[in-house]
Coordinates of C-alpha atoms in Angstrom, one line a residue:
Chain Y
M2 CA -34.1 -13.7 -19.8
D3 CA -35.0 -9.7 -19.5
M4 CA -34.8 -10.3 -15.4
L5 CA -31.5 -11.9 -15.6
L6 CA -30.2 -9.3 -18.2
N7 CA -31.2 -6.2 -16.2
Q8 CA -28.9 -3.3 -16.6
Y9 CA -27.4 -3.5 -12.8
Y10 CA -26.9 -7.4 -13.4
L11 CA -25.1 -6.9 -16.4
Q12 CA -22.8 -3.4 -15.2
I13 CA -21.7 -6.0 -12.4
A14 CA -20.8 -8.8 -13.8
V15 CA -18.8 -6.2 -15.9
F16 CA -17.0 -5.0 -13.2
V17 CA -16.1 -8.5 -12.3
M18 CA -14.6 -9.2 -15.8
V19 CA -11.9 -6.2 -14.8
N20 CA -11.2 -6.6 -11.9
A21 CA -10.3 -9.9 -12.8
I22 CA -8.0 -8.5 -15.3
L23 CA -6.6 -6.7 -11.8
G24 CA -6.2 -10.0 -10.2
V25 CA -4.0 -11.6 -13.9
S26 CA -2.1 -8.2 -13.5
I27 CA -1.0 -8.5 -9.2
Y28 CA -0.6 -12.6 -10.3
L29 CA 1.9 -11.5 -12.8
T30 CA 4.0 -9.8 -10.9
L31 CA 3.7 -12.3 -7.7
S32 CA 5.0 -15.4 -9.6
T33 CA 8.7 -14.2 -9.1
G34 CA 7.5 -13.7 -5.6
Q35 CA 7.5 -9.6 -6.1
L36 CA 5.1 -7.8 -3.9
S37 CA 3.9 -4.5 -5.8
L38 CA 1.6 -2.0 -4.5
G39 CA 1.6 0.0 -7.2
N40 CA -1.1 -1.4 -9.2
A41 CA -3.6 1.6 -9.0
G42 CA -1.3 3.9 -9.9
F43 CA -0.1 2.1 -12.9
M44 CA -4.1 1.7 -13.3
S45 CA -4.3 5.3 -12.8
I46 CA -1.7 5.7 -15.2
G47 CA -3.4 4.0 -17.9
A48 CA -6.7 4.8 -17.2
Y49 CA -5.9 9.0 -17.5
T50 CA -3.6 8.7 -20.6
C51 CA -6.3 6.7 -22.3
A52 CA -8.9 9.6 -21.5
I53 CA -6.7 12.1 -21.8
L54 CA -5.9 10.7 -25.1
T55 CA -9.6 10.0 -26.1
V56 CA -10.9 13.1 -24.7
K57 CA -8.7 15.8 -25.6
A58 CA -6.9 14.1 -29.0
G59 CA -9.3 12.8 -30.1
F60 CA -8.2 9.1 -30.5
P61 CA -9.9 6.0 -31.0
V62 CA -11.1 3.9 -28.2
Y63 CA -8.6 0.3 -29.5
L64 CA -5.4 2.1 -29.8
A65 CA -5.5 4.2 -27.1
I66 CA -6.3 1.9 -24.2
P67 CA -2.9 -0.4 -25.2
I68 CA -1.2 3.2 -25.7
G69 CA -2.4 3.8 -21.8
G70 CA -1.5 -0.1 -20.7
I71 CA 2.2 0.5 -23.0
A72 CA 3.1 4.0 -20.8
A73 CA 2.1 1.8 -17.5
S74 CA 4.5 -0.3 -18.4
L75 CA 7.6 1.9 -18.9
M76 CA 6.9 3.7 -16.3
S77 CA 7.2 0.5 -14.0
I78 CA 10.5 -0.2 -15.8
I79 CA 11.5 3.2 -14.4
I80 CA 10.1 2.3 -10.9
G81 CA 11.4 -1.5 -11.1
F82 CA 15.1 -1.0 -12.1
P83 CA 16.4 0.8 -8.9
A84 CA 13.9 -1.4 -6.6
L85 CA 14.4 -4.6 -8.1
R86 CA 18.0 -5.1 -6.7
L87 CA 17.0 -5.0 -3.6
T88 CA 15.1 -7.7 -1.7
G89 CA 10.8 -8.2 -2.4
I90 CA 10.2 -5.5 0.5
Y91 CA 12.2 -2.6 -1.0
L92 CA 9.6 -2.9 -4.0
A93 CA 7.1 -3.2 -1.7
I94 CA 7.4 0.1 -0.3
A95 CA 9.0 1.8 -3.6
T96 CA 5.7 1.1 -5.6
L97 CA 2.8 1.9 -2.5
G98 CA 5.0 5.3 -2.8
F99 CA 4.9 5.6 -6.0
G100 CA 1.1 5.0 -6.4
E101 CA 0.7 8.3 -3.8
V102 CA 3.6 10.3 -5.8
V103 CA 0.8 9.2 -8.9
R104 CA -2.1 10.3 -7.2
V105 CA -0.5 13.7 -6.0
I106 CA 0.7 14.7 -9.8
V107 CA -3.2 13.3 -10.9
L108 CA -4.4 15.5 -8.4
N109 CA -2.4 19.1 -9.5
L110 CA -1.8 18.8 -13.0
K111 CA -3.8 21.1 -15.2
I112 CA -4.4 17.8 -18.0
T113 CA -5.9 15.8 -15.2
N114 CA -8.4 18.3 -14.1
G115 CA -7.1 17.9 -10.1
A116 CA -9.3 16.8 -8.1
L117 CA -12.6 17.2 -10.5
G118 CA -11.5 14.0 -12.4
I119 CA -11.9 13.6 -16.3
S120 CA -16.0 13.3 -16.9
G121 CA -17.4 12.7 -20.5
I122 CA -15.3 10.1 -21.2
P123 CA -17.0 8.2 -24.3
T124 CA -18.4 4.7 -23.2
L125 CA -17.3 1.8 -24.7
G126 CA -20.5 0.1 -25.0
T127 CA -22.1 3.9 -27.1
K128 CA -19.1 3.4 -29.1
I129 CA -19.9 0.4 -30.2
S130 CA -23.6 1.1 -30.8
K131 CA -22.1 3.9 -33.1
M132 CA -20.1 1.3 -35.0
L133 CA -22.9 -1.2 -35.4
S134 CA -24.9 1.5 -36.8
S135 CA -21.9 2.7 -39.1
F136 CA -22.0 -0.5 -40.7
G137 CA -25.2 -1.0 -41.1
L138 CA -25.7 -3.6 -38.3
P139 CA -29.0 -3.4 -36.6
Q140 CA -28.2 -2.1 -33.1
K141 CA -30.5 -4.4 -31.6
F142 CA -30.8 -8.0 -31.3
G143 CA -34.1 -10.3 -30.8
G144 CA -35.8 -9.0 -27.3
L145 CA -32.8 -6.7 -26.2
S146 CA -32.5 -3.3 -26.3
V147 CA -29.8 -1.3 -27.1
Q148 CA -28.6 -1.3 -24.2
Q149 CA -28.5 -4.2 -23.2
T150 CA -26.8 -5.4 -26.9
S151 CA -23.6 -2.9 -26.3
T152 CA -23.5 -3.9 -23.0
L153 CA -23.3 -7.4 -23.9
L154 CA -21.0 -6.8 -26.5
V155 CA -18.9 -4.7 -24.0
L156 CA -18.8 -8.1 -21.8
L157 CA -18.0 -10.2 -24.7
I158 CA -14.8 -8.4 -25.5
L159 CA -14.0 -8.1 -22.2
V160 CA -14.2 -11.9 -21.4
L161 CA -12.2 -12.5 -24.8
I162 CA -9.0 -10.4 -23.1
L163 CA -9.6 -12.6 -19.8
V164 CA -9.5 -15.4 -21.6
F165 CA -6.6 -14.4 -23.9
L166 CA -4.4 -13.2 -21.3
V167 CA -5.7 -17.1 -19.1
F168 CA -4.8 -18.5 -22.4
F169 CA -1.4 -16.0 -21.8
C170 CA -0.3 -17.1 -18.5
V171 CA -1.1 -20.4 -19.0
R172 CA 0.7 -21.0 -22.2
L173 CA 3.9 -18.6 -19.7
N174 CA 3.8 -21.2 -17.3
R175 CA 5.5 -23.8 -19.4
S176 CA 7.4 -21.8 -21.1
R177 CA 11.1 -20.5 -20.2
V178 CA 10.2 -17.3 -18.9
G179 CA 7.4 -19.1 -16.6
R180 CA 10.1 -21.8 -15.5
A181 CA 12.4 -18.6 -14.7
F182 CA 9.4 -17.2 -13.2
A183 CA 8.7 -20.0 -10.3
A184 CA 13.1 -20.9 -10.0
I185 CA 12.7 -17.1 -8.4
K186 CA 9.9 -17.6 -6.5
A187 CA 11.3 -20.9 -5.0
D188 CA 14.5 -19.2 -4.2
E189 CA 15.8 -16.1 -6.0
S190 CA 19.9 -17.0 -4.6
A191 CA 19.2 -20.5 -6.0
A192 CA 17.9 -19.3 -9.8
E193 CA 20.5 -16.9 -9.8
A194 CA 23.5 -19.7 -9.4
M195 CA 21.6 -21.7 -11.8
G196 CA 22.6 -18.6 -14.0
I197 CA 18.8 -17.0 -14.0
N198 CA 19.9 -13.4 -14.5
T199 CA 16.4 -12.7 -12.2
T200 CA 16.5 -8.7 -12.0
Y201 CA 15.8 -9.1 -16.3
Y202 CA 13.1 -11.6 -15.5
K203 CA 11.4 -10.0 -12.3
L204 CA 11.5 -7.2 -14.3
L205 CA 9.7 -8.4 -16.6
A206 CA 7.2 -10.0 -14.4
F207 CA 6.8 -6.4 -12.9
A208 CA 6.5 -4.5 -16.0
L209 CA 3.6 -7.3 -17.4
G210 CA 1.7 -6.5 -14.8
A211 CA 1.7 -2.7 -15.4
L212 CA 0.8 -3.2 -18.5
I213 CA -2.2 -5.6 -18.0
A214 CA -2.7 -2.7 -14.9
G215 CA -2.5 -0.1 -17.2
I216 CA -5.2 -1.8 -19.6
A217 CA -7.5 -2.4 -17.1
G218 CA -7.1 1.2 -16.1
G219 CA -7.9 1.7 -19.4
L220 CA -11.1 -0.1 -19.4
S221 CA -12.6 0.9 -16.8
A222 CA -11.9 4.9 -17.9
H223 CA -14.2 3.9 -20.6
L224 CA -16.7 1.7 -19.0
T225 CA -17.1 4.4 -16.2
F226 CA -17.4 7.9 -17.7
F227 CA -15.6 9.7 -15.0
I228 CA -12.7 9.2 -13.3
G229 CA -10.6 11.1 -11.0
P230 CA -7.4 10.5 -8.8
K231 CA -9.9 8.9 -5.9
D232 CA -10.6 5.8 -7.5
F233 CA -6.8 5.1 -7.6
A234 CA -5.8 5.7 -4.5
Y235 CA -4.5 3.1 -2.1
H236 CA -7.4 1.2 -1.3
R237 CA -7.4 0.3 -4.6
T238 CA -4.3 -1.7 -4.3
V239 CA -5.5 -3.6 -1.2
E240 CA -8.3 -4.3 -2.9
I241 CA -6.8 -6.3 -5.7
L242 CA -4.0 -7.2 -3.6
L243 CA -6.9 -9.0 -1.4
Y244 CA -7.9 -10.8 -4.5
A245 CA -4.9 -12.8 -5.2
V246 CA -4.8 -13.0 -1.1
L247 CA -7.7 -14.2 -1.2
G248 CA -7.7 -16.5 -4.2
G249 CA -4.1 -17.8 -3.9
S250 CA -1.5 -16.6 -6.4
D251 CA 0.0 -20.0 -7.5
L252 CA -2.4 -20.4 -10.3
V253 CA -3.9 -17.9 -12.4
F254 CA -7.2 -18.9 -11.5
G255 CA -7.1 -17.6 -7.8
P256 CA -6.9 -14.3 -8.3
I257 CA -9.5 -14.4 -10.6
V258 CA -11.8 -16.4 -8.6
G259 CA -10.6 -13.8 -5.6
A260 CA -12.0 -11.0 -7.9
L261 CA -15.2 -12.6 -8.5
I262 CA -15.7 -13.1 -4.8
L263 CA -14.7 -9.8 -3.5
T264 CA -16.9 -8.4 -6.6
L265 CA -19.9 -9.9 -6.0
L266 CA -19.4 -9.7 -2.3
P267 CA -19.9 -6.3 -1.5
E268 CA -23.5 -6.2 -3.9
L269 CA -24.9 -9.0 -1.6
L270 CA -24.0 -7.3 1.7
R271 CA -25.0 -3.6 0.8
S272 CA -26.3 -2.8 4.1
A273 CA -22.5 -3.4 5.8
S274 CA -21.1 -1.4 3.0
N275 CA -19.6 1.1 6.1
Y276 CA -17.7 -2.2 7.3
R277 CA -16.3 -3.3 4.0
L278 CA -13.2 -1.9 4.6
M279 CA -13.2 -3.4 8.6
I280 CA -14.0 -6.8 6.5
Y281 CA -11.6 -7.1 4.4
G282 CA -8.9 -5.7 6.7
A283 CA -10.0 -8.9 8.7
L284 CA -9.9 -10.9 5.9
L285 CA -6.6 -10.1 5.5
V286 CA -5.4 -11.5 8.6
T287 CA -7.4 -14.2 8.7
M288 CA -6.1 -15.5 5.6
M289 CA -2.4 -15.1 6.1
A290 CA -3.1 -16.6 9.8
F291 CA -4.9 -20.3 8.8
R292 CA -4.4 -20.2 4.4
P293 CA -1.5 -18.0 3.4
Q294 CA -1.1 -20.3 -0.1
G295 CA -5.3 -18.3 -0.9
L296 CA -8.5 -20.5 -1.7
I297 CA -7.0 -22.1 -4.7
S298 CA -3.2 -23.8 -4.4
E299 CA -1.6 -26.2 -6.8
E300 CA -2.5 -28.6 -4.4
T301 CA -6.0 -28.1 -3.9
V302 CA -6.3 -29.0 -7.6
R303 CA -3.8 -31.7 -7.6
F304 CA -6.4 -33.0 -4.4
W305 CA -9.9 -32.5 -6.7
K306 CA -8.1 -33.7 -10.0
S307 CA -7.5 -37.1 -7.9
K308 CA -10.4 -37.0 -6.1
L309 CA -12.4 -36.5 -9.3
G310 CA -10.1 -38.9 -11.1
R311 CA -10.8 -42.1 -8.7
G312 CA -14.7 -41.2 -8.9
S313 CA -15.1 -41.8 -12.3
K314 CA -12.8 -45.0 -12.7
Chain B
M29 CA 13.5 32.8 6.5
F30 CA 15.7 31.0 6.2
W31 CA 16.5 30.2 10.0
Q32 CA 12.6 30.5 10.5
Q33 CA 12.1 27.4 7.7
L34 CA 14.6 25.3 9.3
V35 CA 13.2 25.7 12.6
N36 CA 9.5 24.6 11.0
G37 CA 12.3 21.5 9.3
L38 CA 13.6 20.4 12.3
T39 CA 10.1 20.4 14.5
L40 CA 7.9 18.0 11.2
G41 CA 11.5 16.3 11.0
S42 CA 11.4 15.1 14.6
T43 CA 7.9 13.9 14.5
Y44 CA 9.5 11.6 11.4
S45 CA 11.7 10.1 13.1
L46 CA 9.9 9.7 15.9
V47 CA 7.4 7.8 13.6
A48 CA 10.6 6.1 12.0
L49 CA 11.5 4.5 15.1
G50 CA 8.7 2.8 15.2
Y51 CA 9.2 1.2 12.0
T52 CA 13.0 0.9 12.9
L53 CA 12.5 -1.0 16.1
I54 CA 10.4 -3.8 14.4
M55 CA 12.3 -3.8 11.7
G56 CA 15.4 -4.0 13.6
V57 CA 13.8 -7.2 16.1
L58 CA 11.4 -8.7 13.3
N59 CA 12.3 -8.2 10.3
I60 CA 9.1 -7.0 8.9
I61 CA 8.4 -3.9 7.7
N62 CA 4.9 -3.0 9.8
M63 CA 2.1 -1.6 7.5
A64 CA 0.1 -0.5 10.1
H65 CA 2.2 2.0 11.9
G66 CA 0.4 4.7 10.3
E67 CA -2.9 3.4 11.6
I68 CA -1.9 2.6 15.2
F69 CA -0.5 6.6 14.7
M70 CA -3.1 7.6 13.8
I71 CA -5.5 5.9 16.8
G72 CA -3.0 7.6 19.2
A73 CA -3.6 10.9 18.3
F74 CA -7.6 10.1 18.3
V75 CA -6.8 9.0 21.7
G76 CA -4.8 12.4 22.7
L77 CA -7.5 14.3 21.2
Y78 CA -10.2 13.1 22.8
L79 CA -8.3 13.0 26.3
V80 CA -7.8 16.6 26.1
T81 CA -11.5 17.6 24.4
Y82 CA -13.3 15.5 26.4
F83 CA -11.6 15.1 29.8
E84 CA -10.0 18.2 29.6
V85 CA -6.4 16.4 30.8
N86 CA -3.4 18.4 30.3
I87 CA -1.7 17.2 26.9
F88 CA 1.4 15.8 28.9
V89 CA -0.8 13.3 30.4
A90 CA -3.1 12.9 27.1
M91 CA 0.4 12.3 25.5
A92 CA 0.7 9.2 27.6
G93 CA -2.7 8.1 27.5
A94 CA -2.0 7.9 23.9
M95 CA 0.9 6.1 24.4
V96 CA -0.6 3.2 26.7
T97 CA -3.1 3.2 24.6
S98 CA -1.2 2.2 21.2
A99 CA 1.2 -0.2 23.3
L100 CA -1.8 -2.0 24.3
L101 CA -3.2 -2.3 20.3
G102 CA 0.8 -2.7 19.4
C103 CA 0.7 -6.1 21.8
L104 CA -2.9 -6.6 20.2
M105 CA -1.6 -6.6 16.7
E106 CA 1.1 -9.0 17.6
T107 CA -0.7 -11.5 19.3
V108 CA -3.6 -11.3 16.4
A109 CA -1.6 -10.9 13.2
L110 CA 2.5 -11.6 13.4
R111 CA 2.3 -14.5 16.1
P112 CA 0.6 -16.9 13.9
L113 CA 2.7 -16.5 11.6
R114 CA 6.0 -16.7 12.9
R115 CA 5.2 -20.1 14.0
K116 CA 5.0 -21.4 10.3
A117 CA 7.2 -21.5 7.9
V118 CA 5.5 -18.9 5.3
S119 CA 6.6 -16.4 2.7
H120 CA 8.4 -12.9 3.6
L121 CA 5.9 -11.9 2.4
A122 CA 2.8 -13.0 4.2
P123 CA 3.8 -10.5 7.5
L124 CA 3.4 -7.6 5.4
I125 CA 0.1 -8.5 3.9
S126 CA -1.2 -9.4 7.6
T127 CA -0.1 -5.7 9.1
I128 CA -1.5 -4.4 5.6
G129 CA -5.1 -6.1 6.9
V130 CA -4.7 -4.4 9.9
A131 CA -4.2 -1.3 8.7
I132 CA -7.5 -1.2 7.0
F133 CA -9.2 -2.5 9.5
L134 CA -7.8 0.3 12.0
E135 CA -8.4 3.0 9.2
S136 CA -12.5 1.5 8.5
L137 CA -12.8 1.5 12.3
A138 CA -11.3 4.8 13.7
L139 CA -13.7 6.3 10.2
N140 CA -16.9 4.9 11.8
L141 CA -16.0 5.1 14.9
F142 CA -14.6 9.2 14.7
G143 CA -16.4 10.1 11.4
P144 CA -14.2 11.2 8.3
Q145 CA -13.8 15.0 8.9
S146 CA -10.8 16.5 10.5
Q147 CA -10.6 17.5 14.1
A148 CA -8.4 20.2 15.8
F149 CA -6.8 20.2 19.3
P150 CA -8.2 23.1 21.6
T151 CA -6.3 26.7 20.6
E152 CA -4.6 27.5 23.9
L153 CA -1.4 25.9 22.8
A154 CA -0.6 27.0 19.5
A155 CA -1.4 30.6 20.5
V156 CA 2.1 31.0 22.7
Q157 CA 4.2 32.5 20.4
M158 CA 7.8 33.4 21.0
Q159 CA 10.4 35.4 19.2
L160 CA 13.9 34.1 19.3
G161 CA 16.1 36.4 17.4
P162 CA 15.2 36.0 13.8
I163 CA 12.6 33.1 14.9
R164 CA 9.4 33.2 16.1
I165 CA 8.7 29.6 17.5
S166 CA 5.6 28.1 19.1
L167 CA 4.9 26.3 22.7
V168 CA 3.4 23.0 20.7
Q169 CA 7.0 23.1 18.7
I170 CA 9.2 23.5 21.4
I171 CA 6.9 20.7 23.3
I172 CA 7.4 18.8 20.0
L173 CA 10.7 19.4 19.2
G174 CA 11.3 18.8 23.7
M175 CA 9.9 15.3 23.5
S176 CA 11.0 13.9 20.2
F177 CA 14.4 14.8 21.2
G178 CA 14.5 13.8 24.8
L179 CA 12.6 10.3 23.6
M180 CA 15.3 9.4 20.7
F181 CA 17.7 10.1 23.5
V182 CA 16.3 8.1 26.4
L183 CA 15.8 5.4 23.9
R184 CA 19.3 5.9 22.5
F185 CA 21.0 5.4 26.4
W186 CA 18.3 2.6 26.9
L187 CA 18.8 0.2 24.3
S188 CA 22.8 0.7 24.6
K189 CA 23.2 0.2 28.6
T190 CA 20.5 -1.5 29.7
R191 CA 19.7 -4.9 30.3
V192 CA 16.7 -4.9 28.5
G193 CA 18.1 -2.4 25.5
K194 CA 20.9 -5.4 25.2
A195 CA 18.8 -8.2 24.7
I196 CA 16.8 -6.1 22.4
R197 CA 20.1 -5.8 20.4
T198 CA 20.8 -9.2 20.6
T199 CA 17.8 -10.4 19.2
A200 CA 17.6 -7.7 16.4
E201 CA 21.1 -9.7 15.8
N202 CA 20.0 -12.7 15.7
I203 CA 17.6 -14.1 17.2
E204 CA 18.0 -17.9 17.1
T205 CA 21.4 -17.4 19.2
A206 CA 19.8 -14.7 21.4
N207 CA 17.2 -17.5 22.7
L208 CA 20.3 -20.2 23.1
L209 CA 21.8 -17.5 25.5
G210 CA 18.8 -17.5 27.6
I211 CA 17.2 -14.3 26.6
N212 CA 13.5 -14.9 26.2
T213 CA 13.0 -13.3 22.6
N214 CA 9.5 -13.5 22.7
K215 CA 9.2 -11.5 25.6
I216 CA 11.7 -9.2 23.7
I217 CA 9.5 -8.8 20.3
F218 CA 6.6 -8.1 22.9
L219 CA 8.1 -5.6 24.2
T220 CA 9.9 -3.6 21.1
V221 CA 6.6 -4.1 19.3
A222 CA 5.1 -2.4 22.7
L223 CA 7.5 0.7 22.6
A224 CA 7.6 0.7 18.8
S225 CA 3.9 1.7 19.1
G226 CA 3.7 3.5 22.2
L227 CA 6.3 5.6 20.0
G228 CA 3.8 5.9 17.3
G229 CA 1.0 7.0 19.9
I230 CA 3.4 9.9 21.1
A231 CA 3.9 11.0 17.6
G232 CA 0.8 10.8 16.5
V233 CA -1.0 13.1 19.1
L234 CA 2.7 15.5 18.8
V235 CA 1.7 15.9 14.4
G236 CA -1.6 16.3 15.7
L237 CA -1.1 19.1 17.9
S238 CA 1.6 20.9 14.6
F239 CA -1.3 20.8 11.7
N240 CA -3.9 21.3 14.4
A241 CA -5.6 18.4 12.5
V242 CA -6.3 14.9 13.7
E243 CA -8.6 11.9 10.6
P244 CA -8.8 8.7 10.5
T245 CA -6.8 9.3 6.4
M246 CA -3.3 10.8 8.6
G247 CA -2.1 7.2 9.2
L248 CA -1.5 6.4 5.7
S249 CA 0.2 9.5 4.8
M250 CA 2.3 9.6 7.8
G251 CA 3.1 5.8 7.4
L252 CA 4.7 6.2 3.7
K253 CA 6.9 9.0 5.4
G254 CA 7.7 6.6 7.9
L255 CA 8.8 3.9 5.5
A256 CA 10.4 6.6 3.4
V257 CA 12.8 7.0 6.5
L258 CA 13.1 4.3 7.1
I259 CA 15.1 4.0 3.4
L260 CA 16.9 6.6 3.3
G261 CA 18.5 5.8 6.9
G262 CA 19.0 2.0 6.2
M263 CA 16.8 -0.3 7.1
G264 CA 16.7 -1.2 11.1
N265 CA 19.1 1.9 11.4
I266 CA 18.4 4.0 14.6
T267 CA 20.4 6.4 13.5
G268 CA 19.3 6.9 10.0
A269 CA 15.9 6.8 10.8
M270 CA 15.9 10.1 13.8
L271 CA 18.2 11.8 11.1
G272 CA 16.9 10.7 8.3
G273 CA 13.5 11.9 9.6
L274 CA 15.2 15.5 10.2
I275 CA 16.4 15.0 6.4
L276 CA 12.7 14.6 5.1
G277 CA 11.2 17.5 7.2
I278 CA 13.6 19.8 6.5
A279 CA 13.7 19.0 2.5
E280 CA 10.0 19.1 2.7
V281 CA 9.7 22.7 4.5
F282 CA 12.4 24.1 1.5
T283 CA 10.3 22.9 -1.0
V284 CA 6.9 24.4 -0.2
A285 CA 9.5 27.4 1.3
Y286 CA 10.8 27.9 -2.1
G287 CA 8.6 26.4 -4.6
A288 CA 6.0 23.5 -5.3
S289 CA 3.9 23.7 -2.2
S290 CA 1.8 21.3 -3.7
Y291 CA 3.8 18.5 -4.5
R292 CA 5.1 18.7 -1.3
D293 CA 3.8 15.1 -0.9
A294 CA 5.8 13.6 -4.1
V295 CA 9.2 14.8 -2.0
A296 CA 9.1 11.8 0.2
F297 CA 9.2 9.1 -3.0
G298 CA 11.4 11.1 -4.7
M299 CA 13.9 10.5 -2.8
I300 CA 13.4 6.6 -1.8
I301 CA 14.2 6.8 -5.7
L302 CA 17.2 8.9 -5.3
I303 CA 18.5 6.9 -2.3
L304 CA 17.3 4.1 -3.8
F305 CA 19.8 4.8 -7.1
I306 CA 22.4 5.7 -5.4
R307 CA 22.8 3.9 -2.3
P308 CA 20.6 1.3 -1.7
Q309 CA 21.8 0.5 1.5
G310 CA 20.3 4.1 3.1
L311 CA 22.2 6.6 4.1
F312 CA 23.8 5.8 7.4
G313 CA 23.4 1.7 6.5
K314 CA 26.1 -0.7 6.2
R315 CA 25.9 -3.4 3.4
Q316 CA 26.0 -6.4 6.0
G317 CA 26.3 -6.6 9.5
G318 CA 24.6 -5.3 13.6
R319 CA 21.6 -3.8 12.4
F320 CA 21.9 -1.5 15.6

């Protein structure tokens, strides 16, 4: 038990969860067939808003994280509105440029502390154990240490957020909005001819993606104790994109599986860490050439369902 | 001061134009955005740098070497990352993602091969300066201006007058019709990608000369500028790419000269947003119809 729950494994599990949330964020934007390359930028807005609110203005964490998400979402509407009127490629470029500009602005502003970044952000773990003790509850359970308990609780919160997001996406797919998303993804002109307001739905998907990216940014700020402009550079965007490309973006589980694999893989291949980005690049090219729909597509699910269904009969 | 800045802006802008031309050519013929163009440009810069420092060749020979290497790299990318996608019906985002993969691969390769530090060209070239009326211009600037404008005019002429140039324009207009008319479109695509990448390689050496710094991350920032020019001038519009690059270069230099120097990299993006609001087809783009 102690070996399984050591701090290193727990920390990796926490990162898997945050990355899975980011995977959901790119899934939502991709579900209308739009590619956003600004997720790291939105993450950065969420993280900085949240960190500044808690460190400098003394906001409570549970309020600051949603505010960070909303800030990112508002920004996405400003960016998305001109870009979404055009074809998908414009959005990709505009958001890519946006991510870079956010980086430049963050590097130059005083409130974000420039290249030094913001440190001393209260971590969720310590907040939780403080809260526990203020309620008079014990800070540790059974044989677990204080740190293990708080990390486990953080993990629990992240799992709950992720489960909620997955539930939300699954329900969304069955709703009017989700069907509009799917129609736009299949054929935008046909969807428009059916009377779907494509700009509205594309903007909605884009803003939802940004909201979740912003929240993930806020969460990651409160997990790592430090944020700097380099944390949210272009490579972060590519990593987030890879979750969807590897896992598949047809279903919400695709990017989550992608995030799981791509967070665990570098930990297992520590010795090859210099070549990580090279492997990622090669992976993107190979996936596009051989399996552009990703590991998990709707056909995969259908195939296994029919196979398992026949097996049980 | 004003004229001096204008010359500096033109020098910077002409390199942007060269980079944007690479994007435009591929956009025109293949209808995709080659996200790896910035990284091919960076590799070109490194090849030029190493030819000059280790083999001590003339700068023009180095440019030729950079051009050939980049063109070969472009062909390799076309074979590995783009051609397999054309055979299948895939989403229009697939080539974009595939070229992002090539970009990440090349940048990481350069980091491992050349190291993260910025390296400089030998300084003899930058030291030579001339005074022309109110303007002080260095030999490097003259080489950059001469090379880029020369290449742009040659390209323009070549595309409009020669047989191969016409074939490229036909392919850009409509690939199936071009095929029916007996043009070997696969060959044309290969040629276009090689040409675009070669131009990128030369631009890499020129930019490395003008900033006196070559580093693995230069591809990303330059690629972004090229994309901004692509939107500014209108997608797939060659005149637009040339003039758009000059406009962006001048705008950046004046931003630095009259105020916000640290926001220099944000100018390009500000222009994209503005253009998308006011004139989404780009400054020189038509709403529909022929691309070149």
